[in-house]
């Protein structure tokens, strides 16, 4: 960061980091996270932001102003204005451009994190096997070990895992995805949508869309329609949405407990 800090205001905490906002001496406003634990998660976030930002015409992300080992991440502040239909159309097109940029493999060259949960980014070539092994199984074991899922729940999800090759649909090359694209990670700025807090990696492009659908988003149908027009989706996507939602739902079970057990099992039942 090439400018001194003029002001800095604490905003409280989220997960394992303390949040701040402030202004630099050159007038730029910033948003910062300082780790109280899991400092490596902020290193992963910085790597993901920079990787997503490489795509010309892709989805906007905050500029990383500074990132330091030990858990400090400083980004440009997003000035929110609210969602509009035009901004939703633009997000759909830009997200398609980001996905088209692709990745060398499923996974990433840096360790992954989803909030305070580690993500195994070990690269792989076949998405169904990679998704089951690197995204679903670790969290399934963790949720059971924490007592949030019982043996019957695990057996139901294991039946889905046994069918993952059939459920996954047509083969797709690795897409450059945000990886945690729920509505809270979409800020509607004055120049359009800005995507924050990524768990970026090479993944399946339908994962980002399914995450947007999981908790809803303003003008969701316009986002999806603009995306499909720019980068048509394979037939049967609607049937695959629950498969892509299993990982975020498992993560929510691990982070927040049994309150997310029912939607997780409902998603599994829709696949069986």
mmCIF file of C-alpha atoms in Angstrom:
data_model
loop_
_atom_site.group_PDB
_atom_site.id
_atom_site.type_symbol
_atom_site.label_atom_id
_atom_site.label_comp_id
_atom_site.label_asym_id
_atom_site.label_seq_id
_atom_site.Cartn_x
_atom_site.Cartn_y
_atom_site.Cartn_z
ATOM 1 C CA UNK A 1 0.000 0.000 0.000
ATOM 2 C CA UNK A 2 1.677 3.154 -1.245
ATOM 3 C CA UNK A 3 -0.262 5.695 0.852
ATOM 4 C CA UNK A 4 -0.435 6.288 4.610
ATOM 5 C CA UNK A 5 -3.629 5.698 6.580
ATOM 6 C CA UNK A 6 -5.521 8.911 7.400
ATOM 7 C CA UNK A 7 -8.348 7.326 9.425
ATOM 8 C CA UNK A 8 -9.410 3.836 10.521
ATOM 9 C CA UNK A 9 -12.644 2.769 12.232
ATOM 10 C CA UNK A 10 -13.308 -0.703 13.702
ATOM 11 C CA UNK A 11 -16.490 -2.414 12.480
ATOM 12 C CA UNK A 12 -16.588 -5.431 14.788
ATOM 13 C CA UNK A 13 -15.685 -8.996 13.905
ATOM 14 C CA UNK A 14 -16.711 -11.716 11.480
ATOM 15 C CA UNK A 15 -15.609 -15.321 11.822
ATOM 16 C CA UNK A 16 -11.946 -15.112 12.911
ATOM 17 C CA UNK A 17 -11.084 -11.599 11.826
ATOM 18 C CA UNK A 18 -11.671 -8.030 12.921
ATOM 19 C CA UNK A 19 -13.039 -5.622 10.324
ATOM 20 C CA UNK A 20 -12.084 -2.009 9.692
ATOM 21 C CA UNK A 21 -12.816 0.739 7.232
ATOM 22 C CA UNK A 22 -10.957 3.968 6.687
ATOM 23 C CA UNK A 23 -9.341 6.417 4.352
ATOM 24 C CA UNK A 24 -5.835 6.688 2.941
ATOM 25 C CA UNK A 25 -3.901 9.931 2.704
ATOM 26 C CA UNK A 26 -4.497 9.982 -1.071
ATOM 27 C CA UNK A 27 -8.275 9.943 -0.522
ATOM 28 C CA UNK A 28 -8.980 6.315 -1.347
ATOM 29 C CA UNK A 29 -11.304 4.536 1.063
ATOM 30 C CA UNK A 30 -10.479 1.013 2.205
ATOM 31 C CA UNK A 31 -11.958 -2.024 3.913
ATOM 32 C CA UNK A 32 -9.620 -4.246 5.927
ATOM 33 C CA UNK A 33 -9.613 -7.597 7.681
ATOM 34 C CA UNK A 34 -7.139 -8.437 10.422
ATOM 35 C CA UNK A 35 -6.906 -12.046 11.501
ATOM 36 C CA UNK A 36 -7.396 -13.119 15.100
ATOM 37 C CA UNK A 37 -7.022 -16.693 13.893
ATOM 38 C CA UNK A 38 -6.817 -18.565 10.585
ATOM 39 C CA UNK A 39 -4.549 -15.895 9.104
ATOM 40 C CA UNK A 40 -3.895 -18.150 6.115
ATOM 41 C CA UNK A 41 -7.540 -17.738 5.095
ATOM 42 C CA UNK A 42 -6.875 -14.080 4.302
ATOM 43 C CA UNK A 43 -3.853 -15.041 2.197
ATOM 44 C CA UNK A 44 -6.152 -17.384 0.264
ATOM 45 C CA UNK A 45 -8.758 -14.659 -0.179
ATOM 46 C CA UNK A 46 -6.145 -12.245 -1.545
ATOM 47 C CA UNK A 47 -4.904 -14.854 -4.017
ATOM 48 C CA UNK A 48 -8.445 -15.521 -5.180
ATOM 49 C CA UNK A 49 -9.277 -11.835 -5.611
ATOM 50 C CA UNK A 50 -6.173 -11.260 -7.709
ATOM 51 C CA UNK A 51 -6.882 -14.346 -9.829
ATOM 52 C CA UNK A 52 -10.464 -13.285 -10.522
ATOM 53 C CA UNK A 53 -9.328 -9.738 -11.331
ATOM 54 C CA UNK A 54 -7.065 -11.022 -14.135
ATOM 55 C CA UNK A 55 -10.029 -11.555 -16.485
ATOM 56 C CA UNK A 56 -10.666 -8.616 -18.878
ATOM 57 C CA UNK A 57 -14.374 -7.794 -18.832
ATOM 58 C CA UNK A 58 -15.032 -10.295 -16.065
ATOM 59 C CA UNK A 59 -16.949 -9.847 -12.835
ATOM 60 C CA UNK A 60 -15.669 -6.965 -10.734
ATOM 61 C CA UNK A 61 -13.869 -7.658 -7.449
ATOM 62 C CA UNK A 62 -12.287 -5.215 -4.989
ATOM 63 C CA UNK A 63 -8.702 -4.257 -5.682
ATOM 64 C CA UNK A 64 -6.262 -5.720 -3.154
ATOM 65 C CA UNK A 65 -4.382 -2.715 -1.780
ATOM 66 C CA UNK A 66 -2.208 -4.681 0.642
ATOM 67 C CA UNK A 67 -1.901 -8.226 1.930
ATOM 68 C CA UNK A 68 0.601 -9.254 4.572
ATOM 69 C CA UNK A 69 1.609 -12.655 5.897
ATOM 70 C CA UNK A 70 0.235 -13.004 9.369
ATOM 71 C CA UNK A 71 -3.273 -12.048 8.425
ATOM 72 C CA UNK A 72 -3.889 -8.546 7.122
ATOM 73 C CA UNK A 73 -5.931 -7.903 3.982
ATOM 74 C CA UNK A 74 -6.706 -4.362 2.803
ATOM 75 C CA UNK A 75 -9.059 -3.795 -0.138
ATOM 76 C CA UNK A 76 -10.717 -0.887 -1.845
ATOM 77 C CA UNK A 77 -14.074 -0.081 -0.270
ATOM 78 C CA UNK A 78 -17.184 -0.680 -2.364
ATOM 79 C CA UNK A 79 -19.684 2.181 -2.360
ATOM 80 C CA UNK A 80 -23.072 0.446 -2.422
ATOM 81 C CA UNK A 81 -25.994 1.861 -4.379
ATOM 82 C CA UNK A 82 -28.496 -1.020 -4.581
ATOM 83 C CA UNK A 83 -29.329 -3.587 -7.242
ATOM 84 C CA UNK A 84 -30.923 -2.648 -10.547
ATOM 85 C CA UNK A 85 -32.158 -4.778 -13.420
ATOM 86 C CA UNK A 86 -29.423 -3.401 -15.667
ATOM 87 C CA UNK A 87 -26.737 -4.217 -13.100
ATOM 88 C CA UNK A 88 -28.129 -7.765 -12.812
ATOM 89 C CA UNK A 89 -27.923 -8.240 -16.577
ATOM 90 C CA UNK A 90 -24.361 -6.944 -16.499
ATOM 91 C CA UNK A 91 -23.426 -9.320 -13.672
ATOM 92 C CA UNK A 92 -24.754 -12.313 -15.600
ATOM 93 C CA UNK A 93 -22.654 -11.415 -18.630
ATOM 94 C CA UNK A 94 -19.533 -10.599 -16.633
ATOM 95 C CA UNK A 95 -19.786 -13.786 -14.573
ATOM 96 C CA UNK A 96 -19.989 -15.759 -17.811
ATOM 97 C CA UNK A 97 -16.802 -14.043 -19.000
ATOM 98 C CA UNK A 98 -15.012 -14.928 -15.749
ATOM 99 C CA UNK A 99 -16.079 -18.555 -16.012
ATOM 100 C CA UNK A 100 -14.976 -18.756 -19.646
ATOM 101 C CA UNK A 101 -11.464 -17.674 -18.625
ATOM 102 C CA UNK A 102 -11.058 -21.138 -17.157
ATOM 103 C CA UNK A 103 -8.461 -22.718 -14.923
ATOM 104 C CA UNK A 104 -5.639 -25.185 -15.361
ATOM 105 C CA UNK A 105 -7.489 -27.832 -13.344
ATOM 106 C CA UNK A 106 -10.223 -28.254 -10.788
ATOM 107 C CA UNK A 107 -8.786 -26.803 -7.576
ATOM 108 C CA UNK A 108 -6.102 -24.143 -7.218
ATOM 109 C CA UNK A 109 -2.408 -23.630 -6.586
ATOM 110 C CA UNK A 110 -3.091 -22.064 -3.158
ATOM 111 C CA UNK A 111 -4.747 -23.578 -0.068
ATOM 112 C CA UNK A 112 -8.467 -22.885 0.012
ATOM 113 C CA UNK A 113 -10.698 -21.594 2.781
ATOM 114 C CA UNK A 114 -14.441 -21.086 3.188
ATOM 115 C CA UNK A 115 -14.790 -18.768 6.190
ATOM 116 C CA UNK A 116 -12.815 -20.683 8.859
ATOM 117 C CA UNK A 117 -13.156 -24.061 7.138
ATOM 118 C CA UNK A 118 -10.210 -25.332 5.087
ATOM 119 C CA UNK A 119 -10.881 -26.290 1.467
ATOM 120 C CA UNK A 120 -8.756 -28.945 -0.169
ATOM 121 C CA UNK A 121 -7.665 -27.350 -3.451
ATOM 122 C CA UNK A 122 -5.517 -30.277 -4.592
ATOM 123 C CA UNK A 123 -5.880 -30.175 -8.398
ATOM 124 C CA UNK A 124 -7.908 -32.782 -10.247
ATOM 125 C CA UNK A 125 -9.050 -33.452 -13.815
ATOM 126 C CA UNK A 126 -12.507 -35.076 -13.458
ATOM 127 C CA UNK A 127 -15.013 -32.799 -11.732
ATOM 128 C CA UNK A 128 -17.395 -35.432 -10.240
ATOM 129 C CA UNK A 129 -14.579 -37.331 -8.500
ATOM 130 C CA UNK A 130 -12.848 -34.104 -7.468
ATOM 131 C CA UNK A 131 -16.053 -32.587 -6.071
ATOM 132 C CA UNK A 132 -16.889 -35.703 -4.085
ATOM 133 C CA UNK A 133 -13.371 -36.157 -2.730
ATOM 134 C CA UNK A 134 -12.288 -32.533 -2.157
ATOM 135 C CA UNK A 135 -15.567 -30.811 -1.298
ATOM 136 C CA UNK A 136 -18.195 -33.238 -0.011
ATOM 137 C CA UNK A 137 -16.406 -36.036 1.862
ATOM 138 C CA UNK A 138 -14.240 -33.831 4.133
ATOM 139 C CA UNK A 139 -17.219 -31.790 5.310
ATOM 140 C CA UNK A 140 -19.443 -34.833 5.607
ATOM 141 C CA UNK A 141 -16.909 -36.406 7.993
ATOM 142 C CA UNK A 142 -16.508 -33.134 9.882
ATOM 143 C CA UNK A 143 -20.273 -32.657 10.326
ATOM 144 C CA UNK A 144 -20.611 -36.231 11.621
ATOM 145 C CA UNK A 145 -17.622 -35.891 13.957
ATOM 146 C CA UNK A 146 -19.146 -32.716 15.435
ATOM 147 C CA UNK A 147 -22.410 -34.545 16.086
ATOM 148 C CA UNK A 148 -24.418 -32.470 13.610
ATOM 149 C CA UNK A 149 -25.240 -35.437 11.340
ATOM 150 C CA UNK A 150 -26.088 -38.954 12.476
ATOM 151 C CA UNK A 151 -25.162 -42.216 10.780
ATOM 152 C CA UNK A 152 -28.447 -42.329 8.852
ATOM 153 C CA UNK A 153 -27.810 -38.836 7.473
ATOM 154 C CA UNK A 154 -24.320 -39.869 6.413
ATOM 155 C CA UNK A 155 -25.659 -42.987 4.694
ATOM 156 C CA UNK A 156 -28.127 -40.885 2.697
ATOM 157 C CA UNK A 157 -25.405 -38.539 1.508
ATOM 158 C CA UNK A 158 -23.119 -41.451 0.708
ATOM 159 C CA UNK A 159 -25.816 -42.750 -1.662
ATOM 160 C CA UNK A 160 -25.562 -39.444 -3.509
ATOM 161 C CA UNK A 161 -21.767 -39.736 -3.607
ATOM 162 C CA UNK A 162 -22.074 -43.199 -5.129
ATOM 163 C CA UNK A 163 -24.075 -41.694 -8.004
ATOM 164 C CA UNK A 164 -22.110 -38.493 -8.492
ATOM 165 C CA UNK A 165 -20.815 -39.475 -11.948
ATOM 166 C CA UNK A 166 -24.373 -39.943 -13.222
ATOM 167 C CA UNK A 167 -25.723 -36.840 -11.484
ATOM 168 C CA UNK A 168 -23.000 -34.454 -12.661
ATOM 169 C CA UNK A 169 -24.254 -34.074 -16.239
ATOM 170 C CA UNK A 170 -22.095 -33.438 -19.321
ATOM 171 C CA UNK A 171 -18.364 -32.946 -18.856
ATOM 172 C CA UNK A 172 -17.275 -29.323 -18.534
ATOM 173 C CA UNK A 173 -13.752 -27.899 -18.479
ATOM 174 C CA UNK A 174 -12.609 -26.175 -15.267
ATOM 175 C CA UNK A 175 -14.164 -22.729 -14.931
ATOM 176 C CA UNK A 176 -12.704 -19.785 -13.025
ATOM 177 C CA UNK A 177 -15.307 -19.543 -10.258
ATOM 178 C CA UNK A 178 -15.889 -17.345 -7.216
ATOM 179 C CA UNK A 179 -16.664 -20.393 -5.087
ATOM 180 C CA UNK A 180 -18.856 -18.759 -2.394
ATOM 181 C CA UNK A 181 -21.283 -16.711 -4.453
ATOM 182 C CA UNK A 182 -24.200 -16.235 -2.097
ATOM 183 C CA UNK A 183 -26.148 -12.977 -2.130
ATOM 184 C CA UNK A 184 -24.181 -11.501 0.802
ATOM 185 C CA UNK A 185 -21.019 -11.691 -1.271
ATOM 186 C CA UNK A 186 -22.510 -9.586 -4.072
ATOM 187 C CA UNK A 187 -22.294 -5.853 -3.379
ATOM 188 C CA UNK A 188 -24.214 -3.600 -5.739
ATOM 189 C CA UNK A 189 -21.874 -0.675 -6.287
ATOM 190 C CA UNK A 190 -22.338 2.518 -8.240
ATOM 191 C CA UNK A 191 -20.757 0.898 -11.316
ATOM 192 C CA UNK A 192 -22.499 -2.468 -10.957
ATOM 193 C CA UNK A 193 -22.044 -5.640 -8.949
ATOM 194 C CA UNK A 194 -18.787 -6.299 -7.074
ATOM 195 C CA UNK A 195 -18.017 -9.803 -5.806
ATOM 196 C CA UNK A 196 -16.356 -10.089 -2.393
ATOM 197 C CA UNK A 197 -15.075 -12.830 -0.056
ATOM 198 C CA UNK A 198 -14.271 -15.446 -2.715
ATOM 199 C CA UNK A 199 -13.235 -19.027 -2.197
ATOM 200 C CA UNK A 200 -11.962 -18.885 -5.774
ATOM 201 C CA UNK A 201 -10.734 -21.979 -7.601
ATOM 202 C CA UNK A 202 -11.101 -23.941 -10.773
ATOM 203 C CA UNK A 203 -14.536 -25.482 -10.451
ATOM 204 C CA UNK A 204 -17.781 -26.226 -12.225
ATOM 205 C CA UNK A 205 -19.475 -23.053 -13.462
ATOM 206 C CA UNK A 206 -22.895 -24.281 -12.307
ATOM 207 C CA UNK A 207 -21.615 -24.128 -8.719
ATOM 208 C CA UNK A 208 -21.613 -20.315 -8.666
ATOM 209 C CA UNK A 209 -25.112 -20.173 -10.149
ATOM 210 C CA UNK A 210 -26.473 -22.750 -7.711
ATOM 211 C CA UNK A 211 -24.995 -20.786 -4.812
ATOM 212 C CA UNK A 212 -26.754 -17.626 -5.990
ATOM 213 C CA UNK A 213 -29.992 -19.592 -6.029
ATOM 214 C CA UNK A 214 -29.501 -21.123 -2.593
ATOM 215 C CA UNK A 215 -30.319 -17.988 -0.605
ATOM 216 C CA UNK A 216 -31.700 -15.824 -3.408
ATOM 217 C CA UNK A 217 -30.412 -12.640 -5.014
ATOM 218 C CA UNK A 218 -32.000 -9.453 -6.390
ATOM 219 C CA UNK A 219 -33.136 -9.871 -9.997
ATOM 220 C CA UNK A 220 -31.938 -13.488 -9.909
ATOM 221 C CA UNK A 221 -33.812 -14.536 -13.041
ATOM 222 C CA UNK A 222 -32.237 -11.673 -14.984
ATOM 223 C CA UNK A 223 -28.764 -12.686 -13.813
ATOM 224 C CA UNK A 224 -29.363 -16.270 -14.925
ATOM 225 C CA UNK A 225 -30.928 -15.296 -18.247
ATOM 226 C CA UNK A 226 -28.095 -12.910 -19.134
ATOM 227 C CA UNK A 227 -25.558 -15.562 -18.155
ATOM 228 C CA UNK A 228 -27.239 -18.234 -20.285
ATOM 229 C CA UNK A 229 -27.406 -15.891 -23.274
ATOM 230 C CA UNK A 230 -23.685 -15.142 -22.989
ATOM 231 C CA UNK A 231 -22.545 -18.685 -22.145
ATOM 232 C CA UNK A 232 -25.328 -21.257 -22.713
ATOM 233 C CA UNK A 233 -25.730 -23.900 -20.032
ATOM 234 C CA UNK A 234 -26.069 -27.619 -20.673
ATOM 235 C CA UNK A 235 -29.546 -29.149 -20.675
ATOM 236 C CA UNK A 236 -30.757 -30.405 -17.320
ATOM 237 C CA UNK A 237 -29.086 -27.751 -15.181
ATOM 238 C CA UNK A 238 -32.148 -27.340 -12.970
ATOM 239 C CA UNK A 239 -31.905 -31.006 -11.968
ATOM 240 C CA UNK A 240 -28.253 -30.537 -10.972
ATOM 241 C CA UNK A 241 -28.777 -27.520 -8.704
ATOM 242 C CA UNK A 242 -29.134 -29.635 -5.517
ATOM 243 C CA UNK A 243 -25.847 -31.408 -6.267
ATOM 244 C CA UNK A 244 -23.976 -28.112 -6.426
ATOM 245 C CA UNK A 245 -25.739 -26.890 -3.279
ATOM 246 C CA UNK A 246 -24.645 -29.877 -1.187
ATOM 247 C CA UNK A 247 -21.210 -28.412 -0.496
ATOM 248 C CA UNK A 248 -22.350 -24.993 0.793
ATOM 249 C CA UNK A 249 -25.081 -26.667 2.829
ATOM 250 C CA UNK A 250 -22.549 -29.059 4.376
ATOM 251 C CA UNK A 251 -20.318 -26.083 5.126
ATOM 252 C CA UNK A 252 -23.199 -24.354 6.884
ATOM 253 C CA UNK A 253 -23.838 -27.466 8.954
ATOM 254 C CA UNK A 254 -20.172 -27.504 10.004
ATOM 255 C CA UNK A 255 -20.155 -23.770 10.784
ATOM 256 C CA UNK A 256 -23.598 -23.302 12.318
ATOM 257 C CA UNK A 257 -24.864 -26.715 13.390
ATOM 258 C CA UNK A 258 -28.011 -28.761 12.954
ATOM 259 C CA UNK A 259 -30.209 -25.861 11.829
ATOM 260 C CA UNK A 260 -28.944 -26.554 8.298
ATOM 261 C CA UNK A 261 -29.405 -30.323 8.515
ATOM 262 C CA UNK A 262 -32.932 -30.306 7.057
ATOM 263 C CA UNK A 263 -32.160 -28.297 3.892
ATOM 264 C CA UNK A 264 -29.052 -30.445 3.377
ATOM 265 C CA UNK A 265 -31.039 -33.684 3.542
ATOM 266 C CA UNK A 266 -33.794 -32.191 1.383
ATOM 267 C CA UNK A 267 -31.216 -31.449 -1.315
ATOM 268 C CA UNK A 268 -29.894 -35.016 -1.074
ATOM 269 C CA UNK A 269 -33.416 -36.448 -1.388
ATOM 270 C CA UNK A 270 -34.018 -34.438 -4.554
ATOM 271 C CA UNK A 271 -31.037 -36.208 -6.103
ATOM 272 C CA UNK A 272 -31.998 -39.773 -5.155
#
